[in-house]
XYZ file of C-alpha atoms in Angstrom:
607
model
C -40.809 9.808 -22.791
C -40.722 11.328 -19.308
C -38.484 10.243 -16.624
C -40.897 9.148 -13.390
C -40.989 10.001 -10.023
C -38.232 7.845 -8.224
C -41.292 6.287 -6.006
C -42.717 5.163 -9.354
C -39.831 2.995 -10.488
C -39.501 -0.322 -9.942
C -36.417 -1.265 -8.248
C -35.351 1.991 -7.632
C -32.663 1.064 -4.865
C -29.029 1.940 -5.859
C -27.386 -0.796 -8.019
C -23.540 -0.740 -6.957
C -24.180 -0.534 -2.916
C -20.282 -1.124 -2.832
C -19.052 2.120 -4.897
C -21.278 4.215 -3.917
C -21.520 7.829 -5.896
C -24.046 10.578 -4.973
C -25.129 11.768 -8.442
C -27.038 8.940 -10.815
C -30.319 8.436 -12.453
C -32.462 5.192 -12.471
C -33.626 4.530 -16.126
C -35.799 1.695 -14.888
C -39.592 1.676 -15.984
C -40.936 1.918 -19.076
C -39.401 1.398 -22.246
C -40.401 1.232 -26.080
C -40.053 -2.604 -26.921
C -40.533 -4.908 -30.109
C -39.554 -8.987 -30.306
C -37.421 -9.493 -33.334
C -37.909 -13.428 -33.122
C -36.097 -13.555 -36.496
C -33.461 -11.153 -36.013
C -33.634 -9.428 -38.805
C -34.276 -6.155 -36.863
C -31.358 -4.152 -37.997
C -31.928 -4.812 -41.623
C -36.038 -3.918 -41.098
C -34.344 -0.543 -39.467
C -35.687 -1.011 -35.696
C -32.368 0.704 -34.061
C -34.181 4.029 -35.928
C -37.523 4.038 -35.428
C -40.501 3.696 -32.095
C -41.220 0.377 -31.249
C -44.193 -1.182 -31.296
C -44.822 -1.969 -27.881
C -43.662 -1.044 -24.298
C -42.217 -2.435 -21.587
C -41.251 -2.302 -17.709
C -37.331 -2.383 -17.305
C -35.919 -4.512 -15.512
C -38.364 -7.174 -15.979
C -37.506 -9.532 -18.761
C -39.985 -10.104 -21.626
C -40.779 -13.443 -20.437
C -42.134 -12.318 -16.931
C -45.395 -11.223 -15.648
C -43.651 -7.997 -14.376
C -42.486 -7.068 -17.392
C -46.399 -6.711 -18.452
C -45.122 -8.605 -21.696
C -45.061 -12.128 -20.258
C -44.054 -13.631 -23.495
C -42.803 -17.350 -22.554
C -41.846 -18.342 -26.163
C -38.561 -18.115 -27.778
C -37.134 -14.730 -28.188
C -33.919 -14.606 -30.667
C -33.610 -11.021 -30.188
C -35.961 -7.730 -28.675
C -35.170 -4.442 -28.812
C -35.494 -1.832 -26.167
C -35.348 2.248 -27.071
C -36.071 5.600 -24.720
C -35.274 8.627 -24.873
C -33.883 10.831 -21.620
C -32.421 13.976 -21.033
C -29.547 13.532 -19.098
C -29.090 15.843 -15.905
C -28.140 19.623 -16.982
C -26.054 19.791 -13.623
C -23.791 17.163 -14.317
C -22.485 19.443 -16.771
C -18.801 19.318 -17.309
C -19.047 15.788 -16.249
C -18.167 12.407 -18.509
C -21.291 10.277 -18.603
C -21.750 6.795 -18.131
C -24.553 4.518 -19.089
C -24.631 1.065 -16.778
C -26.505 -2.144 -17.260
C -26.749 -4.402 -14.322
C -27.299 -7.515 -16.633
C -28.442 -8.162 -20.167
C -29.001 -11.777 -21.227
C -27.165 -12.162 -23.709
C -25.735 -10.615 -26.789
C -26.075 -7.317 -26.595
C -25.142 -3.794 -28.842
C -26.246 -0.174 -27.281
C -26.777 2.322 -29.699
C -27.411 6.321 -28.210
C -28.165 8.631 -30.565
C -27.290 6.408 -33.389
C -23.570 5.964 -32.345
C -22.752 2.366 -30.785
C -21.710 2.779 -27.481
C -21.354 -0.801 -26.455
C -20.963 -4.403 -27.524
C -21.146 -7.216 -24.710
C -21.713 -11.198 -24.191
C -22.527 -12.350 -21.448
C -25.815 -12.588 -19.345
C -25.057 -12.501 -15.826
C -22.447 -9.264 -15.435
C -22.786 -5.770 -15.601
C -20.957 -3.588 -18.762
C -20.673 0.416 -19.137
C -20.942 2.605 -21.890
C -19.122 5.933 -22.099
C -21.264 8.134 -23.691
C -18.960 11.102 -23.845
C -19.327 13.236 -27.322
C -22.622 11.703 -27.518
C -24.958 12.933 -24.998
C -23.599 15.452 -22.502
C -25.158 17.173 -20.374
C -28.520 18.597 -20.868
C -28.734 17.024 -24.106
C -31.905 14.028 -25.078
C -30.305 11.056 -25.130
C -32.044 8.198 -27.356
C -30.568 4.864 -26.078
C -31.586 1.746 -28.337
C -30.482 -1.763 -26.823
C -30.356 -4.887 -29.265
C -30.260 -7.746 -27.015
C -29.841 -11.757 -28.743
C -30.212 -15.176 -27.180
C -30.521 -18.146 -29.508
C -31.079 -21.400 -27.820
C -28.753 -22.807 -30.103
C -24.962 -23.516 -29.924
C -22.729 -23.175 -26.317
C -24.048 -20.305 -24.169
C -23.896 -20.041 -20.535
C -27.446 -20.104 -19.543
C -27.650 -21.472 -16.632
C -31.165 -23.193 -15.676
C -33.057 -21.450 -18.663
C -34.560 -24.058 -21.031
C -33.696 -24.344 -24.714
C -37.026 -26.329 -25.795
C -40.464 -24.698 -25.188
C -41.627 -25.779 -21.862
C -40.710 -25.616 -18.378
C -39.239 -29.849 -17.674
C -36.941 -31.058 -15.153
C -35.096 -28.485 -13.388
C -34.611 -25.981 -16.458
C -37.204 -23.508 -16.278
C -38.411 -20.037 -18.438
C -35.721 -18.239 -20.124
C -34.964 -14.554 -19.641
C -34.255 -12.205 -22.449
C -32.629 -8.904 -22.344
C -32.362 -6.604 -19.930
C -32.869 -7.996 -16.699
C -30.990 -5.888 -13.672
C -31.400 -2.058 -13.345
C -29.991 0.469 -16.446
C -28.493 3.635 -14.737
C -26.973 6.381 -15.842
C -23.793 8.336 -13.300
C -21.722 11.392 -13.982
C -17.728 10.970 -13.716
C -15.075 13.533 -13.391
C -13.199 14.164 -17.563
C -9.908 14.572 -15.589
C -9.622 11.706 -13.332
C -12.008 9.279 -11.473
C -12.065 6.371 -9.445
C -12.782 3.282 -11.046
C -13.862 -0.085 -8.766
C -11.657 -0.461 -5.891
C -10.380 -3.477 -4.484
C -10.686 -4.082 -1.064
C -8.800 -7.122 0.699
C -9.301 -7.476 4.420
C -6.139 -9.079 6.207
C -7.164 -10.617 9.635
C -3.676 -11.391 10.565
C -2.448 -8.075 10.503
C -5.678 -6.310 11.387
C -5.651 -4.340 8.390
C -7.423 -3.929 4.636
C -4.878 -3.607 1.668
C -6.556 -1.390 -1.115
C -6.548 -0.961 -4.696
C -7.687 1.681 -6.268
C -7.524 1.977 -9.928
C -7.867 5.206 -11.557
C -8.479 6.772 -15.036
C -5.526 8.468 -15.546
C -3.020 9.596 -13.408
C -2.443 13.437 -12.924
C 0.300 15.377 -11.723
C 0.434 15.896 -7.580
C -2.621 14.320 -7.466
C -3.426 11.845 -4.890
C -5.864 9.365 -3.001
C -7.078 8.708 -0.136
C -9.078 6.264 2.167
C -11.061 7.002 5.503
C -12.202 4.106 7.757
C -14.751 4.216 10.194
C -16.887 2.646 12.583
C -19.818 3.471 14.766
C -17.729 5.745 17.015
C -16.178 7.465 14.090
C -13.220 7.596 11.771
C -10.271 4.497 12.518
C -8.353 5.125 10.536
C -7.051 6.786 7.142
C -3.977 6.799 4.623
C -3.109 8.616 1.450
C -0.771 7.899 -1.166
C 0.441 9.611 -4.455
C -2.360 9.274 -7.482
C 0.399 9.893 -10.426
C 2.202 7.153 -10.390
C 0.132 3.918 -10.734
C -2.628 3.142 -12.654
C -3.860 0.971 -9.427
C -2.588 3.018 -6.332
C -2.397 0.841 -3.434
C -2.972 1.949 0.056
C -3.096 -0.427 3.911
C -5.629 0.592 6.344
C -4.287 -0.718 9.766
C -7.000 -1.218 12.530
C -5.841 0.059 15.640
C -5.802 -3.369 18.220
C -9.058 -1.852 20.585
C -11.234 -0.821 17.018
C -10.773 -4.330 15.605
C -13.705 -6.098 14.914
C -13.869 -9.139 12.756
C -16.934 -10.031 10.289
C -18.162 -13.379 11.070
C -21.920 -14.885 10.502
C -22.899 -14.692 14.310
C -21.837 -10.879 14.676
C -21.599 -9.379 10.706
C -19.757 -5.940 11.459
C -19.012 -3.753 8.235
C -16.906 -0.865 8.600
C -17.439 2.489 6.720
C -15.148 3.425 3.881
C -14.639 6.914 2.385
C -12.605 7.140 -0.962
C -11.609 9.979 -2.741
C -8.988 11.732 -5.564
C -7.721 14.777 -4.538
C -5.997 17.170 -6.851
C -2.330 19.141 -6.159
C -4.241 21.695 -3.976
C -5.984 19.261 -1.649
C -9.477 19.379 -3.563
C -11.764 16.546 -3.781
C -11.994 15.568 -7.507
C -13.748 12.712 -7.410
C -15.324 10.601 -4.025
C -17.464 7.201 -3.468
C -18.246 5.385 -0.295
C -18.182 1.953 0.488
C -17.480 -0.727 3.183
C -15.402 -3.335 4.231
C -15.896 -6.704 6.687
C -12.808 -7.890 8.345
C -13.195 -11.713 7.206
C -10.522 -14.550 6.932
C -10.845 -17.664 4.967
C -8.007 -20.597 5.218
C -7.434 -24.216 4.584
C -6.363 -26.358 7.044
C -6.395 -30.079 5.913
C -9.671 -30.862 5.563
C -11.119 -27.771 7.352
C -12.364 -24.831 5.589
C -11.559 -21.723 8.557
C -13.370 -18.787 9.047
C -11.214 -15.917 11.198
C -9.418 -19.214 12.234
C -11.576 -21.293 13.191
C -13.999 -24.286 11.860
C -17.366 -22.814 11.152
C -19.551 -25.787 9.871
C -21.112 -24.536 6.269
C -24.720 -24.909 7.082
C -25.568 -24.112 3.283
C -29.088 -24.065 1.138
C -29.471 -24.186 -2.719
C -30.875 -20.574 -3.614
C -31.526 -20.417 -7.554
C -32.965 -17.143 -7.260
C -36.176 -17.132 -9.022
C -39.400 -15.898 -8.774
C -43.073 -16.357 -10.043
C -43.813 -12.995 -11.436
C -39.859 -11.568 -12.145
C -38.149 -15.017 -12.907
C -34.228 -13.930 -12.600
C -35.077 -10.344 -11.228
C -36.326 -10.177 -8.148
C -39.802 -8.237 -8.059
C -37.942 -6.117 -5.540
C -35.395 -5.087 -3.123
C -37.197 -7.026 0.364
C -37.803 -9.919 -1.991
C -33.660 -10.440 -1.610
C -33.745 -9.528 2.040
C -36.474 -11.505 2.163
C -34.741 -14.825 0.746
C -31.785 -14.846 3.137
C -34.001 -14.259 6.273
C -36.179 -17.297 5.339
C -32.438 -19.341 4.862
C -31.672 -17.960 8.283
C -34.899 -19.137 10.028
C -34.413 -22.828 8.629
C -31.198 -22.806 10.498
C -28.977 -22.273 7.420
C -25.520 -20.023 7.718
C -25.316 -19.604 4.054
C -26.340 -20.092 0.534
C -25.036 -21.278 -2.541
C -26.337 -19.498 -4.957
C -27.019 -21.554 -8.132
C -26.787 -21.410 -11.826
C -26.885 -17.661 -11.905
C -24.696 -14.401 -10.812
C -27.075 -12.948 -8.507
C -28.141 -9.095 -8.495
C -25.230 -7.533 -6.152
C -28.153 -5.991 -3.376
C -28.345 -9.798 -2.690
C -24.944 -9.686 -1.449
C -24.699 -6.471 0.073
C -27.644 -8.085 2.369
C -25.740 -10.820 2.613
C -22.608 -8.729 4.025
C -24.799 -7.268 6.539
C -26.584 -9.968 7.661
C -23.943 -12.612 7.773
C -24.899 -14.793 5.392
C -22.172 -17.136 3.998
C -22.269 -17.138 -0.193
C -20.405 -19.201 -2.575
C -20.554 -17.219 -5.620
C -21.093 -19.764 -8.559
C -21.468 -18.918 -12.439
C -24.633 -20.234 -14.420
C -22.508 -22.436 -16.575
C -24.909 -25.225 -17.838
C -25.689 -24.303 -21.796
C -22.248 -26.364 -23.579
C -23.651 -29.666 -24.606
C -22.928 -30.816 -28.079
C -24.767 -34.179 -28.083
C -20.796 -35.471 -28.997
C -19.976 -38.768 -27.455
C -17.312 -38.287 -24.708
C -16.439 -34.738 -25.750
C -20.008 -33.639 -24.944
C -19.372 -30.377 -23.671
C -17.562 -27.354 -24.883
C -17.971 -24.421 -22.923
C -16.169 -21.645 -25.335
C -13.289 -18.596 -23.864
C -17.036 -16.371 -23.481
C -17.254 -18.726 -20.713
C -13.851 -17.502 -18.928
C -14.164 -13.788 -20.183
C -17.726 -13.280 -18.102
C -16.733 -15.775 -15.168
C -13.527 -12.915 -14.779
C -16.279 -9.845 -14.881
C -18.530 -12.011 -12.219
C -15.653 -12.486 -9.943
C -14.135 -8.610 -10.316
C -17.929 -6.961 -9.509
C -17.915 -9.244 -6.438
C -14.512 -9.187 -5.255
C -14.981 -7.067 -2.412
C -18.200 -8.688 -0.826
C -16.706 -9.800 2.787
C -19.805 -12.476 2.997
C -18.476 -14.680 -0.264
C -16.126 -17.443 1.573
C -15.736 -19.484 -1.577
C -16.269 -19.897 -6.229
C -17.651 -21.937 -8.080
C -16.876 -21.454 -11.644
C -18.857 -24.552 -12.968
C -21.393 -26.816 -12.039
C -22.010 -30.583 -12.570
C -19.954 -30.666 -16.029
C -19.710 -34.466 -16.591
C -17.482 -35.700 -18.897
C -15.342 -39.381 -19.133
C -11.517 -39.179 -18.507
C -9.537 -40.144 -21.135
C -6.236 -40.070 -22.784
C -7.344 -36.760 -25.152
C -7.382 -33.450 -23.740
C -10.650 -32.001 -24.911
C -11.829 -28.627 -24.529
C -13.918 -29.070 -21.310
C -10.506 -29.676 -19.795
C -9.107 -26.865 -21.353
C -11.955 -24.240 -20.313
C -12.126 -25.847 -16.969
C -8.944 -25.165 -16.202
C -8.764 -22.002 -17.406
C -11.554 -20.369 -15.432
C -9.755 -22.581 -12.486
C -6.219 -21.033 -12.754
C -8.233 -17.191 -13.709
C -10.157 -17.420 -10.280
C -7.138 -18.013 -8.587
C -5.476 -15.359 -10.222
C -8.077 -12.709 -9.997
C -8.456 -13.765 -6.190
C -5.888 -15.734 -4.036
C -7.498 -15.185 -1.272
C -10.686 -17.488 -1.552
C -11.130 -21.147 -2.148
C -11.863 -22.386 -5.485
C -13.607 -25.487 -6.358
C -13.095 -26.606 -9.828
C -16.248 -27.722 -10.620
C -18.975 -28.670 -8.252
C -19.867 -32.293 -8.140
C -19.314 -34.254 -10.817
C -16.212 -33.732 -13.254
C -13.296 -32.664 -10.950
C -10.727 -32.114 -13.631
C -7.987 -30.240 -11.824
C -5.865 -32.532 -9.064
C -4.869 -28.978 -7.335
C -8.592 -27.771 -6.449
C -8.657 -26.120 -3.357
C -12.071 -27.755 -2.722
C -13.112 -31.258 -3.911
C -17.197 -32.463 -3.475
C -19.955 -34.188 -4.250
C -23.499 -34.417 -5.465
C -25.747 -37.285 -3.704
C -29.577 -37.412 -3.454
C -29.893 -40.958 -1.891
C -32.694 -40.662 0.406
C -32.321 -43.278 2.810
C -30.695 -42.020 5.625
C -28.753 -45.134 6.521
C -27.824 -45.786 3.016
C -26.570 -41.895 2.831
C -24.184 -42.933 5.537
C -22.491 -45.403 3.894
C -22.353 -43.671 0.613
C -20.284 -40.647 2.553
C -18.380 -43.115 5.168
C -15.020 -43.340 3.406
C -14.136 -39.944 4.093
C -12.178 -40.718 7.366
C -9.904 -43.267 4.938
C -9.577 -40.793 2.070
C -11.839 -42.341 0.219
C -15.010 -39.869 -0.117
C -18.097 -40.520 -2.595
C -17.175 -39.088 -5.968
C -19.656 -38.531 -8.609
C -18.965 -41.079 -11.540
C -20.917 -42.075 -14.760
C -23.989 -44.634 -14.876
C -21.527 -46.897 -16.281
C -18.995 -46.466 -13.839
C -16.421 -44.893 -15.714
C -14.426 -42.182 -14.106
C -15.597 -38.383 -14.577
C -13.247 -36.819 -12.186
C -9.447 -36.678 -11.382
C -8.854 -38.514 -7.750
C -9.611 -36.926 -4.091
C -6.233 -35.968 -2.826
C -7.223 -34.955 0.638
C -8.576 -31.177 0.099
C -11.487 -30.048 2.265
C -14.430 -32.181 1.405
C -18.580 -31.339 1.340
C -21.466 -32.814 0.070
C -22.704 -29.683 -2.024
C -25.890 -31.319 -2.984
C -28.624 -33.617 -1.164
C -31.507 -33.744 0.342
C -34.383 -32.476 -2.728
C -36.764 -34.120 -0.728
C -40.404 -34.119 -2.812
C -42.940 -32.652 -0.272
C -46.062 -30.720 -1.759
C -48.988 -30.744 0.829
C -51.402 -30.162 -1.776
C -50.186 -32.627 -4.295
C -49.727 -34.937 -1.230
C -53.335 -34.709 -0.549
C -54.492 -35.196 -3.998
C -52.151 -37.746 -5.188
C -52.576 -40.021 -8.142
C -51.014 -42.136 -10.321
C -49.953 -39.397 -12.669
C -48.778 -37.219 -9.803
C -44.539 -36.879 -11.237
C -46.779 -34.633 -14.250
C -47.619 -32.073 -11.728
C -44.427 -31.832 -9.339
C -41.262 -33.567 -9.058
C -38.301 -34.313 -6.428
C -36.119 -36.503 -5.527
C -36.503 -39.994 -4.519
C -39.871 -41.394 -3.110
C -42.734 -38.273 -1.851
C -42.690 -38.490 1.411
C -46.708 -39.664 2.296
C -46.725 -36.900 5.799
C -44.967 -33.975 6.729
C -43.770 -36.156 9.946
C -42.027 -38.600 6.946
C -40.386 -35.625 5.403
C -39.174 -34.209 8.893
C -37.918 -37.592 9.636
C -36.104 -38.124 6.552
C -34.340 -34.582 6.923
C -33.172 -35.002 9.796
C -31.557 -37.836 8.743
C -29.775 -36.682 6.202
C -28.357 -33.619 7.449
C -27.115 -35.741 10.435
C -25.008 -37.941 8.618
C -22.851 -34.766 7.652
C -23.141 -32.917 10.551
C -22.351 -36.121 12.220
C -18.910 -36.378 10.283
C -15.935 -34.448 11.726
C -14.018 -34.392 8.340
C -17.072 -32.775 6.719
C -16.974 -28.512 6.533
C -20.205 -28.591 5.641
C -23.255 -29.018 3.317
C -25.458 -27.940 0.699
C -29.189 -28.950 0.560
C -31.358 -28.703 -1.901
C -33.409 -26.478 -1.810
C -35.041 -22.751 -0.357
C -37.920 -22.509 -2.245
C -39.965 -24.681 -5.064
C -39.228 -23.342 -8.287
C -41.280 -23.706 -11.247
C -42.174 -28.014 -11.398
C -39.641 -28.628 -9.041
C -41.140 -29.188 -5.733
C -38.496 -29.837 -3.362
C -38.589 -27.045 -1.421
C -38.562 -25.862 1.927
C -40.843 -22.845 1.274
C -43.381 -22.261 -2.064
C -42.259 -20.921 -5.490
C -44.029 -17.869 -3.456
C -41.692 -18.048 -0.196
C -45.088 -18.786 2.013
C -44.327 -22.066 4.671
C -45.376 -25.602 3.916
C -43.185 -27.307 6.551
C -42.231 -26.721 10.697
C -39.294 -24.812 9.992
C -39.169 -24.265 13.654
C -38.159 -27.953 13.577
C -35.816 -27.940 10.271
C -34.040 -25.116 12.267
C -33.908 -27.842 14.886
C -32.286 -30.427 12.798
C -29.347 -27.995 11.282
C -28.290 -25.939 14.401
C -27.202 -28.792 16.885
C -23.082 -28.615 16.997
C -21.543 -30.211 14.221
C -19.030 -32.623 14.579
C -16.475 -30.422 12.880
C -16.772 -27.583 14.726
C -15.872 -29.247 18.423
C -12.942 -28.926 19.774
């Protein structure tokens, strides 16, 4: 199968826009592909043999893009293509790279197995040295399963037929872009870490290596618009993670903050014991503090009011994937014009382009794990997220580390669960992936889990979920902040999902899902919940909804002990129109007068 043009791929942009190497190949495009609904593929012999049918990679079988479009339940597909890898990366270690692959997944190339990983949401590598090198074919078969039985973190996609509620169409296999990169065989640079450091004006490195050589060593060039700011070496044969500081000189500083999103430039490179450059990457870095404060959430110091929007990151034609590069850029510039500073982005780990724009645009993330997938159906111990849970939630949080526009994780979403005297595995795995995200970043706040089943008193963050949508009843619900008493999610019955508020920063990190579709508006029947849904009463005008919005958002921005908010949501998606643009991002509202409503001064942020 020939490799296209590079203007003939879809999603042909560069992957991994923070390690950046020169030399790579796209393998998006088409593929061989066959369903397997029964699994039984590897016994019927599909690893050796053409499949029946072809595909466009990334797009996921379920999606219009993918020109498959099958919406029914896949247990397992199988992808295979050959390539010939690059003839000049010769002498070079080859790697094979999948953005995402939802969700069990085994590589095969050239009938060896490369690669084994769970997990839908993070990327995984496959090494593919001693089985295709250089100027060889290489025939790369991907098994990919998803059951919608049992715990699996799935995040919004539906495990019964149709589209209902707010679970929409599942996607199965590969769903980011497959890329292939040569490596140095004697050394190379594996992710770094970079940690800016406001206070001292400087960014603290780590830069892990694959083995460490004799008088070799790294080193680190900043830079900025007006040229190189700085730079430091240090000896590569020592640690596996060689560490290095980048001081700022005082009159170069410039800090990354939503209203003015600087990124410097970052050179890295290995250099052997006579000074020559073994193996190099670029990147960049945004000078970015976050702190705690009481209540207050800081940015670079100061109290920067979270003007946040739900973003679940799906599309019409690509569900998960979006159809392309400006469809990301695209997403935070429509946030920005509604007068939003940020996103949470929901139930999913996002492609990593979204938050490179994010870096340079100054867009504010909280970077949250699709989660939802653990019920059981057991009475009180009803969900039982499994250590796959942890183990992927760790690879989410390494990949996006370094992203200076992520101010805050979110390891699960609205787990509910009652307290009581037995320790069940909920608390167990929410814990875990609490204690692991501190560990893998102290830098960051970390909120447990967001909304409803707070099980871990020392959460930097503690929130709610409230979709009352009467302004003056909103108010009261979120008055007894000031006394240390703030709204906390609890069950119908009134029985206690969450461990008490103990005076952590505090935000509503869900409201608002106000039901507005003009069309269904203007046809509207008794059966009209079939078509659309939202929360509370539909709004009967546009002027209602505008009213009602600006409401709501002004009973938090209203509050000085509030950091900020989360509404719900960017776009429609799917049956769930509550929206502030279409499923297709076209306008059904003033968002000149949304924009109006968010961007007066908060409370919070005067002085």
């Amino acid at each position: 199968m020939p490799v296209p043009h590079p203007s003939d791929l879809p999603r042909p942009e560069y992957p991994r826009p923070q390690f950046v190497r020169d030399a790579w190949l796209n393998l998006n495009g088409t593929w061989q592909f066959e369903t397997d609904r029964s699994d039984s593929g590897r016994e019927r012999g599909l690893a050796g043999r053409p499949l029946a049918d072809t595909i466009t990679v990334p797009f996921c079988p379920e999606s219009a893009l993918s020109g498959i479009g099958d919406t029914d339940f896949l247990e397992a597909v199988w992808y295979r293509r050959t390539v010939t890898v690059p003839a000049d990366w010769a002498g070079s270690r080859v790697l094979l790279h999948f953005g995402a692959v939802d969700h069990d997944t085994t590589v095969w190339v050239n009938g060896v197995e490369v690669a084994r990983h769970r997990g839908g949401f993070t990327p995984f590598t496959a090494d593919l040295d001693g089985v295709a090198e250089p100027g060889a074919e290489a025939t790369v078969v991907v098994r990919a399963r998803d059951s919608r039985h049992g715990p699996q973190a799935r995040g919004k996609q539906a495990t019964w037929y149709a589209n209902s509620h707010c679970h929409y169409t599942r996607t199965t296999g590969i769903w980011q872009t497959v890329w292939m990169e040569p490596v140095p065989r004697s050394v190379a640079l594996k992710r770094p870490r970079i940690t800016p450091d406001v206070a001292s004006g400087s960014f603290f490195l780590e830069l892990p290596l694959t083995a460490n050589l004799p008088g070799h060593r790294v080193r680190a060039v900043l830079s900025d618009a007006s040229g190189e700011v700085t730079a430091a070496a240090t000896r590569a044969d020592l640690d596996l993670a060689p560490r290095l500081v980048l001081t700022v000189p005082e009159d170069r500083v410039r800090l990354w903050a939503p209203e003015d999103p600087h990124l410097y430039g970052l050179r890295l490179e290995v250099l052997d014991a006579d000074g020559t450059v073994v193996d190099a990457a670029d990147s960049y870095a945004g000078l970015r503090s976050v702190a705690v404060r009481g209540r207050s959430v800081l940015i670079n110091g100061r109290p920067v009011f979270q003007r946040l929007v739900l973003d679940q990151g799906y599309w019409p034609e690509s569900l998960m994937t979006a159809p392309s590069d400006e469809a990301l850029v695209r997403d935070i510039e429509l946030g920005l014009a509604a007068g939003f500073n940020g996103a949470r982005l929901h139930q999913k780990v996002f492609e990593e382009r979204y938050l490179y724009h994010a870096d340079r645009l100054g867009y504010l993330v909280w970077g949250e794990f699709g989660d939802w997938g653990c019920e059981t159906g057991e009475r009180d111990d009803n969900q039982r997220p499994d250590a796959s849970y942890v183990a992927e939630w760790l690879e989410a949080v390494e990949r996006d580390y370094s992203h200076p526009s992520i101010v805050g994780w979110c390891p699960l979403n609205e787990t509910y669960q009652h307290l009581h005297d037995r320790i069940t595995q909920l608390d167990d795995v929410t814990r875990a992936m609490f204690l692991a995200t501190k560990r893998a970043d102290p830098t960051r706040p970390v909120i447990d889990a967001s909304g409803y089943a707070h099980r871990v008193p020392e959460t930097d963050v503690y929130d709610s979920h409230c979709y009352e949508q009467d302004p003056a009843a909103f108010a009261k619900t979120m008055s007894g902040l000031a006394e240390g008493r703030p709204y906390v999610n609890a069950a119908p019955d009134g029985r206690p999902w969450s461990v008490p508020y103990r005076g952590q920063p505090y935000f509503c990190s869900e409201f608002g899902g106000i039901w507005w579709d003009p069309q269904e508006a203007a046809r509207a029947s008794g059966n009209e919940a079939d078509a659309s849904w939202g929360y509370g009463e539909r709004p009967r005008t546009e002027e209602e909804f505008l009213t009602r919005f600006e409401g709501l958002t002004g009973v938090l921005l209203d509050d000085p002990d509030m950091f900020g908010y989360c509404y719900t949501q960017l776009t429609d998606v799917f049956q769930e129109q509550n929206g502030l643009y279409r499923f297709d991002r076209s306008v059904k509202l003033d968002i000149e007068r949304i924009r109006r409503a968010q961007t007066r001064p908060a409370a919070y942020e005067r002085d």
